[in-house]
Amino acid sequence: MEIMVKVRANGERGCEWMQKFELRLDDIDFQSQESFKTLRFNVEFSGEKNQVFYITSTYPNEGKSTVSLELALAFSDNGKKALLIDADLRKSVSRQLIRTGSIEMGLSDYLVGRAQFDDVIAQSNIENFSMIFSGPVPPNPSEILDGERFKHLIETVKEKFDIVIIDTPPMGSVIDAAVIAKNCDGGIIVINSGQASYRQIRKTKEQLERADSKIIGCVLNKVDASNNDYYYGYYHRSEE
């Protein structure tokens, strides 16, 4: 794939961005596709003015990054200009999404002042879908995410995109997601059905609420749909 560098005209929402990449996509089954369409529908009805949403989890490997990507793609497929921001500055997996392309600048570069807004947006080969990759790992992720440049970034992307999805770190070990959540219109907690602890999920919810974050719902991930007794067992699990 030939990567063309194009300078965009300031203020134009339908413009070309300088960084470009081809997205690596895995096929998902029909049931999963329909689930993400339903999730998109529910997010749309969370509030007319809601535009920026964070996605987090309690533990690593619960599927929050996959949910973030597929939700953003579901919006772009529906004709919305969608932006996915990888704000997991400590342990990003977004580089794995690149099939071809050259991404030189990311979120951390912008937050420390090494790059401007136009430098960090990456346009994909999928219509209406763009990303801000995480960038190099900084020594102080929580501090720079809590700074004025992140707040300014959110205000800027709200003007350029219809929907913004932010993939954040898990809440179990760091407070980054709570810091990010303060600047969002709402959030979703991804829960691994085979890993979830009611006590820890409740703790995650309380931490986000203390940050004045609006939680619009949860995604129950990795569910064995063939087990008819699953939901009974889940809602009656131990608090351990």
PDB file of N, CA and C in Angstrom, residues 67-152:
ATOM      1  N   VAL A  67     -14.011  -4.473  21.888  1.00  0.00           N
ATOM      2  CA  VAL A  67     -15.312  -3.804  21.953  1.00  0.00           C
ATOM      3  C   VAL A  67     -15.183  -2.359  21.474  1.00  0.00           C
ATOM      4  N   SER A  68     -14.116  -1.678  21.870  1.00  0.00           N
ATOM      5  CA  SER A  68     -13.903  -0.289  21.440  1.00  0.00           C
ATOM      6  C   SER A  68     -13.813  -0.199  19.927  1.00  0.00           C
ATOM      7  N   LEU A  69     -13.008  -1.074  19.329  1.00  0.00           N
ATOM      8  CA  LEU A  69     -12.831  -1.066  17.880  1.00  0.00           C
ATOM      9  C   LEU A  69     -14.133  -1.383  17.158  1.00  0.00           C
ATOM     10  N   GLU A  70     -14.791  -2.450  17.549  1.00  0.00           N
ATOM     11  CA  GLU A  70     -15.992  -2.881  16.837  1.00  0.00           C
ATOM     12  C   GLU A  70     -17.136  -1.879  17.003  1.00  0.00           C
ATOM     13  N   LEU A  71     -17.202  -1.225  18.150  1.00  0.00           N
ATOM     14  CA  LEU A  71     -18.243  -0.211  18.348  1.00  0.00           C
ATOM     15  C   LEU A  71     -17.980   0.992  17.440  1.00  0.00           C
ATOM     16  N   ALA A  72     -16.726   1.439  17.374  1.00  0.00           N
ATOM     17  CA  ALA A  72     -16.386   2.552  16.492  1.00  0.00           C
ATOM     18  C   ALA A  72     -16.667   2.197  15.037  1.00  0.00           C
ATOM     19  N   LEU A  73     -16.338   0.975  14.635  1.00  0.00           N
ATOM     20  CA  LEU A  73     -16.600   0.533  13.265  1.00  0.00           C
ATOM     21  C   LEU A  73     -18.100   0.443  12.987  1.00  0.00           C
ATOM     22  N   ALA A  74     -18.875   0.056  13.992  1.00  0.00           N
ATOM     23  CA  ALA A  74     -20.327  -0.016  13.818  1.00  0.00           C
ATOM     24  C   ALA A  74     -20.905   1.374  13.543  1.00  0.00           C
ATOM     25  N   PHE A  75     -20.352   2.390  14.202  1.00  0.00           N
ATOM     26  CA  PHE A  75     -20.798   3.754  13.930  1.00  0.00           C
ATOM     27  C   PHE A  75     -20.373   4.211  12.542  1.00  0.00           C
ATOM     28  N   SER A  76     -19.132   3.913  12.149  1.00  0.00           N
ATOM     29  CA  SER A  76     -18.663   4.327  10.824  1.00  0.00           C
ATOM     30  C   SER A  76     -19.444   3.625   9.731  1.00  0.00           C
ATOM     31  N   ASP A  77     -19.805   2.382   9.963  1.00  0.00           N
ATOM     32  CA  ASP A  77     -20.598   1.636   8.990  1.00  0.00           C
ATOM     33  C   ASP A  77     -21.998   2.218   8.845  1.00  0.00           C
ATOM     34  N   ASN A  78     -22.438   2.932   9.874  1.00  0.00           N
ATOM     35  CA  ASN A  78     -23.755   3.559   9.850  1.00  0.00           C
ATOM     36  C   ASN A  78     -23.693   5.002   9.334  1.00  0.00           C
ATOM     37  N   GLY A  79     -22.542   5.372   8.772  1.00  0.00           N
ATOM     38  CA  GLY A  79     -22.418   6.693   8.169  1.00  0.00           C
ATOM     39  C   GLY A  79     -21.924   7.788   9.083  1.00  0.00           C
ATOM     40  N   LYS A  80     -21.526   7.467  10.304  1.00  0.00           N
ATOM     41  CA  LYS A  80     -21.018   8.465  11.239  1.00  0.00           C
ATOM     42  C   LYS A  80     -19.500   8.571  11.119  1.00  0.00           C
ATOM     43  N   LYS A  81     -18.979   9.796  11.226  1.00  0.00           N
ATOM     44  CA  LYS A  81     -17.538   9.986  11.274  1.00  0.00           C
ATOM     45  C   LYS A  81     -17.048   9.589  12.664  1.00  0.00           C
ATOM     46  N   ALA A  82     -16.373   8.439  12.734  1.00  0.00           N
ATOM     47  CA  ALA A  82     -16.004   7.852  14.018  1.00  0.00           C
ATOM     48  C   ALA A  82     -14.501   7.936  14.249  1.00  0.00           C
ATOM     49  N   LEU A  83     -14.117   8.252  15.484  1.00  0.00           N
ATOM     50  CA  LEU A  83     -12.715   8.294  15.887  1.00  0.00           C
ATOM     51  C   LEU A  83     -12.515   7.367  17.072  1.00  0.00           C
ATOM     52  N   LEU A  84     -11.528   6.495  16.977  1.00  0.00           N
ATOM     53  CA  LEU A  84     -11.131   5.638  18.093  1.00  0.00           C
ATOM     54  C   LEU A  84      -9.809   6.166  18.647  1.00  0.00           C
ATOM     55  N   ILE A  85      -9.783   6.481  19.940  1.00  0.00           N
ATOM     56  CA  ILE A  85      -8.564   6.958  20.603  1.00  0.00           C
ATOM     57  C   ILE A  85      -8.044   5.846  21.505  1.00  0.00           C
ATOM     58  N   ASP A  86      -6.813   5.421  21.276  1.00  0.00           N
ATOM     59  CA  ASP A  86      -6.175   4.443  22.157  1.00  0.00           C
ATOM     60  C   ASP A  86      -5.499   5.208  23.286  1.00  0.00           C
ATOM     61  N   ALA A  87      -6.157   5.264  24.433  1.00  0.00           N
ATOM     62  CA  ALA A  87      -5.626   5.980  25.590  1.00  0.00           C
ATOM     63  C   ALA A  87      -5.038   5.030  26.624  1.00  0.00           C
ATOM     64  N   ASP A  88      -4.806   3.779  26.233  1.00  0.00           N
ATOM     65  CA  ASP A  88      -4.122   2.837  27.114  1.00  0.00           C
ATOM     66  C   ASP A  88      -2.624   3.031  26.898  1.00  0.00           C
ATOM     67  N   LEU A  89      -2.081   4.060  27.527  1.00  0.00           N
ATOM     68  CA  LEU A  89      -0.699   4.463  27.288  1.00  0.00           C
ATOM     69  C   LEU A  89       0.313   3.503  27.894  1.00  0.00           C
ATOM     70  N   ARG A  90      -0.129   2.659  28.806  1.00  0.00           N
ATOM     71  CA  ARG A  90       0.795   1.755  29.491  1.00  0.00           C
ATOM     72  C   ARG A  90       0.994   0.431  28.751  1.00  0.00           C
ATOM     73  N   LYS A  91      -0.093  -0.082  28.165  1.00  0.00           N
ATOM     74  CA  LYS A  91      -0.011  -1.397  27.527  1.00  0.00           C
ATOM     75  C   LYS A  91      -0.936  -1.431  26.312  1.00  0.00           C
ATOM     76  N   SER A  92      -0.574  -0.645  25.317  1.00  0.00           N
ATOM     77  CA  SER A  92      -1.407  -0.537  24.126  1.00  0.00           C
ATOM     78  C   SER A  92      -1.308  -1.777  23.248  1.00  0.00           C
ATOM     79  N   VAL A  93      -2.432  -2.109  22.598  1.00  0.00           N
ATOM     80  CA  VAL A  93      -2.437  -3.205  21.616  1.00  0.00           C
ATOM     81  C   VAL A  93      -2.819  -2.688  20.234  1.00  0.00           C
ATOM     82  N   SER A  94      -2.941  -1.365  20.098  1.00  0.00           N
ATOM     83  CA  SER A  94      -3.478  -0.813  18.853  1.00  0.00           C
ATOM     84  C   SER A  94      -2.552  -1.022  17.662  1.00  0.00           C
ATOM     85  N   ARG A  95      -1.247  -1.130  17.884  1.00  0.00           N
ATOM     86  CA  ARG A  95      -0.327  -1.350  16.771  1.00  0.00           C
ATOM     87  C   ARG A  95      -0.628  -2.656  16.044  1.00  0.00           C
ATOM     88  N   GLN A  96      -1.247  -3.588  16.744  1.00  0.00           N
ATOM     89  CA  GLN A  96      -1.605  -4.859  16.128  1.00  0.00           C
ATOM     90  C   GLN A  96      -2.719  -4.704  15.090  1.00  0.00           C
ATOM     91  N   LEU A  97      -3.367  -3.545  15.069  1.00  0.00           N
ATOM     92  CA  LEU A  97      -4.465  -3.313  14.133  1.00  0.00           C
ATOM     93  C   LEU A  97      -3.971  -2.850  12.765  1.00  0.00           C
ATOM     94  N   ILE A  98      -2.683  -2.541  12.651  1.00  0.00           N
ATOM     95  CA  ILE A  98      -2.151  -2.003  11.405  1.00  0.00           C
ATOM     96  C   ILE A  98      -1.707  -3.142  10.483  1.00  0.00           C
ATOM     97  N   ARG A  99      -2.343  -3.210   9.309  1.00  0.00           N
ATOM     98  CA  ARG A  99      -1.877  -4.157   8.294  1.00  0.00           C
ATOM     99  C   ARG A  99      -0.720  -3.534   7.519  1.00  0.00           C
ATOM    100  N   THR A 100      -0.924  -2.342   7.013  1.00  0.00           N
ATOM    101  CA  THR A 100       0.144  -1.566   6.385  1.00  0.00           C
ATOM    102  C   THR A 100      -0.038  -0.106   6.753  1.00  0.00           C
ATOM    103  N   GLY A 101       1.035   0.646   6.708  1.00  0.00           N
ATOM    104  CA  GLY A 101       0.952   2.063   7.010  1.00  0.00           C
ATOM    105  C   GLY A 101       2.115   2.506   7.879  1.00  0.00           C
ATOM    106  N   SER A 102       2.211   3.785   8.084  1.00  0.00           N
ATOM    107  CA  SER A 102       3.295   4.357   8.873  1.00  0.00           C
ATOM    108  C   SER A 102       2.725   5.346   9.870  1.00  0.00           C
ATOM    109  N   ILE A 103       2.692   4.947  11.140  1.00  0.00           N
ATOM    110  CA  ILE A 103       2.168   5.801  12.204  1.00  0.00           C
ATOM    111  C   ILE A 103       3.351   6.311  13.020  1.00  0.00           C
ATOM    112  N   GLU A 104       3.639   7.590  12.912  1.00  0.00           N
ATOM    113  CA  GLU A 104       4.800   8.155  13.584  1.00  0.00           C
ATOM    114  C   GLU A 104       4.449   8.890  14.868  1.00  0.00           C
ATOM    115  N   MET A 105       3.236   9.410  14.965  1.00  0.00           N
ATOM    116  CA  MET A 105       2.844  10.204  16.127  1.00  0.00           C
ATOM    117  C   MET A 105       1.566   9.651  16.756  1.00  0.00           C
ATOM    118  N   GLY A 106       1.500   9.705  18.084  1.00  0.00           N
ATOM    119  CA  GLY A 106       0.329   9.208  18.776  1.00  0.00           C
ATOM    120  C   GLY A 106      -0.095  10.124  19.909  1.00  0.00           C
ATOM    121  N   LEU A 107      -0.992   9.619  20.739  1.00  0.00           N
ATOM    122  CA  LEU A 107      -1.597  10.421  21.805  1.00  0.00           C
ATOM    123  C   LEU A 107      -0.554  10.980  22.767  1.00  0.00           C
ATOM    124  N   SER A 108       0.381  10.141  23.213  1.00  0.00           N
ATOM    125  CA  SER A 108       1.375  10.627  24.175  1.00  0.00           C
ATOM    126  C   SER A 108       2.241  11.734  23.579  1.00  0.00           C
ATOM    127  N   ASP A 109       2.535  11.659  22.266  1.00  0.00           N
ATOM    128  CA  ASP A 109       3.289  12.725  21.611  1.00  0.00           C
ATOM    129  C   ASP A 109       2.535  14.057  21.705  1.00  0.00           C
ATOM    130  N   TYR A 110       1.225  14.003  21.497  1.00  0.00           N
ATOM    131  CA  TYR A 110       0.410  15.221  21.586  1.00  0.00           C
ATOM    132  C   TYR A 110       0.357  15.744  23.016  1.00  0.00           C
ATOM    133  N   LEU A 111       0.183  14.847  23.970  1.00  0.00           N
ATOM    134  CA  LEU A 111      -0.021  15.273  25.354  1.00  0.00           C
ATOM    135  C   LEU A 111       1.222  15.922  25.959  1.00  0.00           C
ATOM    136  N   VAL A 112       2.404  15.526  25.485  1.00  0.00           N
ATOM    137  CA  VAL A 112       3.628  16.137  26.021  1.00  0.00           C
ATOM    138  C   VAL A 112       4.111  17.303  25.156  1.00  0.00           C
ATOM    139  N   GLY A 113       3.338  17.648  24.120  1.00  0.00           N
ATOM    140  CA  GLY A 113       3.667  18.806  23.309  1.00  0.00           C
ATOM    141  C   GLY A 113       4.618  18.552  22.158  1.00  0.00           C
ATOM    142  N   ARG A 114       4.880  17.277  21.848  1.00  0.00           N
ATOM    143  CA  ARG A 114       5.788  16.958  20.741  1.00  0.00           C
ATOM    144  C   ARG A 114       5.079  16.960  19.390  1.00  0.00           C
ATOM    145  N   ALA A 115       3.755  16.985  19.397  1.00  0.00           N
ATOM    146  CA  ALA A 115       2.980  16.937  18.158  1.00  0.00           C
ATOM    147  C   ALA A 115       1.730  17.777  18.310  1.00  0.00           C
ATOM    148  N   GLN A 116       1.189  18.220  17.179  1.00  0.00           N
ATOM    149  CA  GLN A 116      -0.050  18.966  17.147  1.00  0.00           C
ATOM    150  C   GLN A 116      -1.203  18.030  16.783  1.00  0.00           C
ATOM    151  N   PHE A 117      -2.414  18.560  16.869  1.00  0.00           N
ATOM    152  CA  PHE A 117      -3.607  17.741  16.628  1.00  0.00           C
ATOM    153  C   PHE A 117      -3.571  17.054  15.270  1.00  0.00           C
ATOM    154  N   ASP A 118      -3.257  17.823  14.226  1.00  0.00           N
ATOM    155  CA  ASP A 118      -3.254  17.260  12.875  1.00  0.00           C
ATOM    156  C   ASP A 118      -2.228  16.147  12.703  1.00  0.00           C
ATOM    157  N   ASP A 119      -1.175  16.164  13.535  1.00  0.00           N
ATOM    158  CA  ASP A 119      -0.097  15.186  13.402  1.00  0.00           C
ATOM    159  C   ASP A 119      -0.495  13.794  13.890  1.00  0.00           C
ATOM    160  N   VAL A 120      -1.455  13.710  14.805  1.00  0.00           N
ATOM    161  CA  VAL A 120      -1.709  12.434  15.477  1.00  0.00           C
ATOM    162  C   VAL A 120      -2.925  11.687  14.957  1.00  0.00           C
ATOM    163  N   ILE A 121      -3.784  12.344  14.177  1.00  0.00           N
ATOM    164  CA  ILE A 121      -4.926  11.646  13.593  1.00  0.00           C
ATOM    165  C   ILE A 121      -4.433  10.728  12.478  1.00  0.00           C
ATOM    166  N   ALA A 122      -4.905   9.497  12.480  1.00  0.00           N
ATOM    167  CA  ALA A 122      -4.541   8.537  11.432  1.00  0.00           C
ATOM    168  C   ALA A 122      -5.798   8.098  10.703  1.00  0.00           C
ATOM    169  N   GLN A 123      -5.803   8.270   9.398  1.00  0.00           N
ATOM    170  CA  GLN A 123      -6.961   7.913   8.576  1.00  0.00           C
ATOM    171  C   GLN A 123      -6.813   6.478   8.094  1.00  0.00           C
ATOM    172  N   SER A 124      -7.855   5.680   8.260  1.00  0.00           N
ATOM    173  CA  SER A 124      -7.803   4.267   7.859  1.00  0.00           C
ATOM    174  C   SER A 124      -8.357   4.090   6.454  1.00  0.00           C
ATOM    175  N   ASN A 125      -8.259   2.864   5.967  1.00  0.00           N
ATOM    176  CA  ASN A 125      -8.835   2.523   4.668  1.00  0.00           C
ATOM    177  C   ASN A 125     -10.337   2.267   4.756  1.00  0.00           C
ATOM    178  N   ILE A 126     -10.895   2.324   5.964  1.00  0.00           N
ATOM    179  CA  ILE A 126     -12.334   2.149   6.186  1.00  0.00           C
ATOM    180  C   ILE A 126     -12.999   3.518   6.161  1.00  0.00           C
ATOM    181  N   GLU A 127     -13.998   3.677   5.343  1.00  0.00           N
ATOM    182  CA  GLU A 127     -14.678   4.962   5.229  1.00  0.00           C
ATOM    183  C   GLU A 127     -15.237   5.405   6.582  1.00  0.00           C
ATOM    184  N   ASN A 128     -15.006   6.664   6.919  1.00  0.00           N
ATOM    185  CA  ASN A 128     -15.521   7.295   8.136  1.00  0.00           C
ATOM    186  C   ASN A 128     -14.822   6.847   9.416  1.00  0.00           C
ATOM    187  N   PHE A 129     -13.756   6.051   9.311  1.00  0.00           N
ATOM    188  CA  PHE A 129     -13.100   5.533  10.522  1.00  0.00           C
ATOM    189  C   PHE A 129     -11.657   6.027  10.609  1.00  0.00           C
ATOM    190  N   SER A 130     -11.332   6.725  11.707  1.00  0.00           N
ATOM    191  CA  SER A 130      -9.978   7.208  11.970  1.00  0.00           C
ATOM    192  C   SER A 130      -9.568   6.825  13.387  1.00  0.00           C
ATOM    193  N   MET A 131      -8.249   6.944  13.655  1.00  0.00           N
ATOM    194  CA  MET A 131      -7.740   6.580  14.971  1.00  0.00           C
ATOM    195  C   MET A 131      -6.691   7.579  15.441  1.00  0.00           C
ATOM    196  N   ILE A 132      -6.546   7.660  16.750  1.00  0.00           N
ATOM    197  CA  ILE A 132      -5.354   8.222  17.374  1.00  0.00           C
ATOM    198  C   ILE A 132      -4.697   7.079  18.133  1.00  0.00           C
ATOM    199  N   PHE A 133      -3.508   6.682  17.700  1.00  0.00           N
ATOM    200  CA  PHE A 133      -2.790   5.603  18.358  1.00  0.00           C
ATOM    201  C   PHE A 133      -2.161   6.115  19.656  1.00  0.00           C
ATOM    202  N   SER A 134      -1.721   5.199  20.505  1.00  0.00           N
ATOM    203  CA  SER A 134      -1.271   5.582  21.847  1.00  0.00           C
ATOM    204  C   SER A 134       0.039   6.351  21.853  1.00  0.00           C
ATOM    205  N   GLY A 135       0.967   5.996  20.980  1.00  0.00           N
ATOM    206  CA  GLY A 135       2.278   6.642  20.981  1.00  0.00           C
ATOM    207  C   GLY A 135       3.223   5.982  21.966  1.00  0.00           C
ATOM    208  N   PRO A 136       4.437   6.538  22.133  1.00  0.00           N
ATOM    209  CA  PRO A 136       5.422   5.962  23.056  1.00  0.00           C
ATOM    210  C   PRO A 136       4.913   5.952  24.490  1.00  0.00           C
ATOM    211  N   VAL A 137       5.384   4.987  25.272  1.00  0.00           N
ATOM    212  CA  VAL A 137       4.968   4.884  26.680  1.00  0.00           C
ATOM    213  C   VAL A 137       5.623   6.007  27.482  1.00  0.00           C
ATOM    214  N   PRO A 138       4.833   6.896  28.098  1.00  0.00           N
ATOM    215  CA  PRO A 138       5.402   7.992  28.894  1.00  0.00           C
ATOM    216  C   PRO A 138       5.674   7.534  30.325  1.00  0.00           C
ATOM    217  N   PRO A 139       6.487   8.264  31.078  1.00  0.00           N
ATOM    218  CA  PRO A 139       6.762   7.882  32.468  1.00  0.00           C
ATOM    219  C   PRO A 139       5.620   8.224  33.415  1.00  0.00           C
ATOM    220  N   ASN A 140       4.693   9.081  32.988  1.00  0.00           N
ATOM    221  CA  ASN A 140       3.641   9.582  33.885  1.00  0.00           C
ATOM    222  C   ASN A 140       2.276   9.622  33.192  1.00  0.00           C
ATOM    223  N   PRO A 141       1.722   8.483  32.786  1.00  0.00           N
ATOM    224  CA  PRO A 141       0.464   8.490  32.024  1.00  0.00           C
ATOM    225  C   PRO A 141      -0.681   9.212  32.718  1.00  0.00           C
ATOM    226  N   SER A 142      -0.892   8.965  33.994  1.00  0.00           N
ATOM    227  CA  SER A 142      -2.029   9.577  34.687  1.00  0.00           C
ATOM    228  C   SER A 142      -1.927  11.094  34.699  1.00  0.00           C
ATOM    229  N   GLU A 143      -0.709  11.608  34.910  1.00  0.00           N
ATOM    230  CA  GLU A 143      -0.521  13.052  34.997  1.00  0.00           C
ATOM    231  C   GLU A 143      -0.804  13.743  33.664  1.00  0.00           C
ATOM    232  N   ILE A 144      -0.299  13.183  32.563  1.00  0.00           N
ATOM    233  CA  ILE A 144      -0.501  13.865  31.282  1.00  0.00           C
ATOM    234  C   ILE A 144      -1.938  13.705  30.787  1.00  0.00           C
ATOM    235  N   LEU A 145      -2.603  12.611  31.162  1.00  0.00           N
ATOM    236  CA  LEU A 145      -4.011  12.450  30.800  1.00  0.00           C
ATOM    237  C   LEU A 145      -4.903  13.410  31.587  1.00  0.00           C
ATOM    238  N   ASP A 146      -4.414  13.873  32.712  1.00  0.00           N
ATOM    239  CA  ASP A 146      -5.176  14.786  33.562  1.00  0.00           C
ATOM    240  C   ASP A 146      -4.849  16.241  33.263  1.00  0.00           C
ATOM    241  N   GLY A 147      -4.082  16.470  32.195  1.00  0.00           N
ATOM    242  CA  GLY A 147      -3.661  17.820  31.881  1.00  0.00           C
ATOM    243  C   GLY A 147      -4.605  18.549  30.933  1.00  0.00           C
ATOM    244  N   GLU A 148      -4.294  19.812  30.699  1.00  0.00           N
ATOM    245  CA  GLU A 148      -5.132  20.662  29.855  1.00  0.00           C
ATOM    246  C   GLU A 148      -5.102  20.230  28.391  1.00  0.00           C
ATOM    247  N   ARG A 149      -3.990  19.653  27.925  1.00  0.00           N
ATOM    248  CA  ARG A 149      -3.917  19.263  26.522  1.00  0.00           C
ATOM    249  C   ARG A 149      -4.900  18.135  26.210  1.00  0.00           C
ATOM    250  N   PHE A 150      -5.133  17.233  27.162  1.00  0.00           N
ATOM    251  CA  PHE A 150      -6.120  16.179  26.907  1.00  0.00           C
ATOM    252  C   PHE A 150      -7.525  16.772  26.851  1.00  0.00           C
ATOM    253  N   LYS A 151      -7.824  17.690  27.736  1.00  0.00           N
ATOM    254  CA  LYS A 151      -9.138  18.344  27.713  1.00  0.00           C
ATOM    255  C   LYS A 151      -9.340  19.087  26.391  1.00  0.00           C
ATOM    256  N   HIS A 152      -8.308  19.752  25.938  1.00  0.00           N
ATOM    257  CA  HIS A 152      -8.389  20.481  24.673  1.00  0.00           C
ATOM    258  C   HIS A 152      -8.568  19.511  23.508  1.00  0.00           C
TER     259      HIS A 152
END
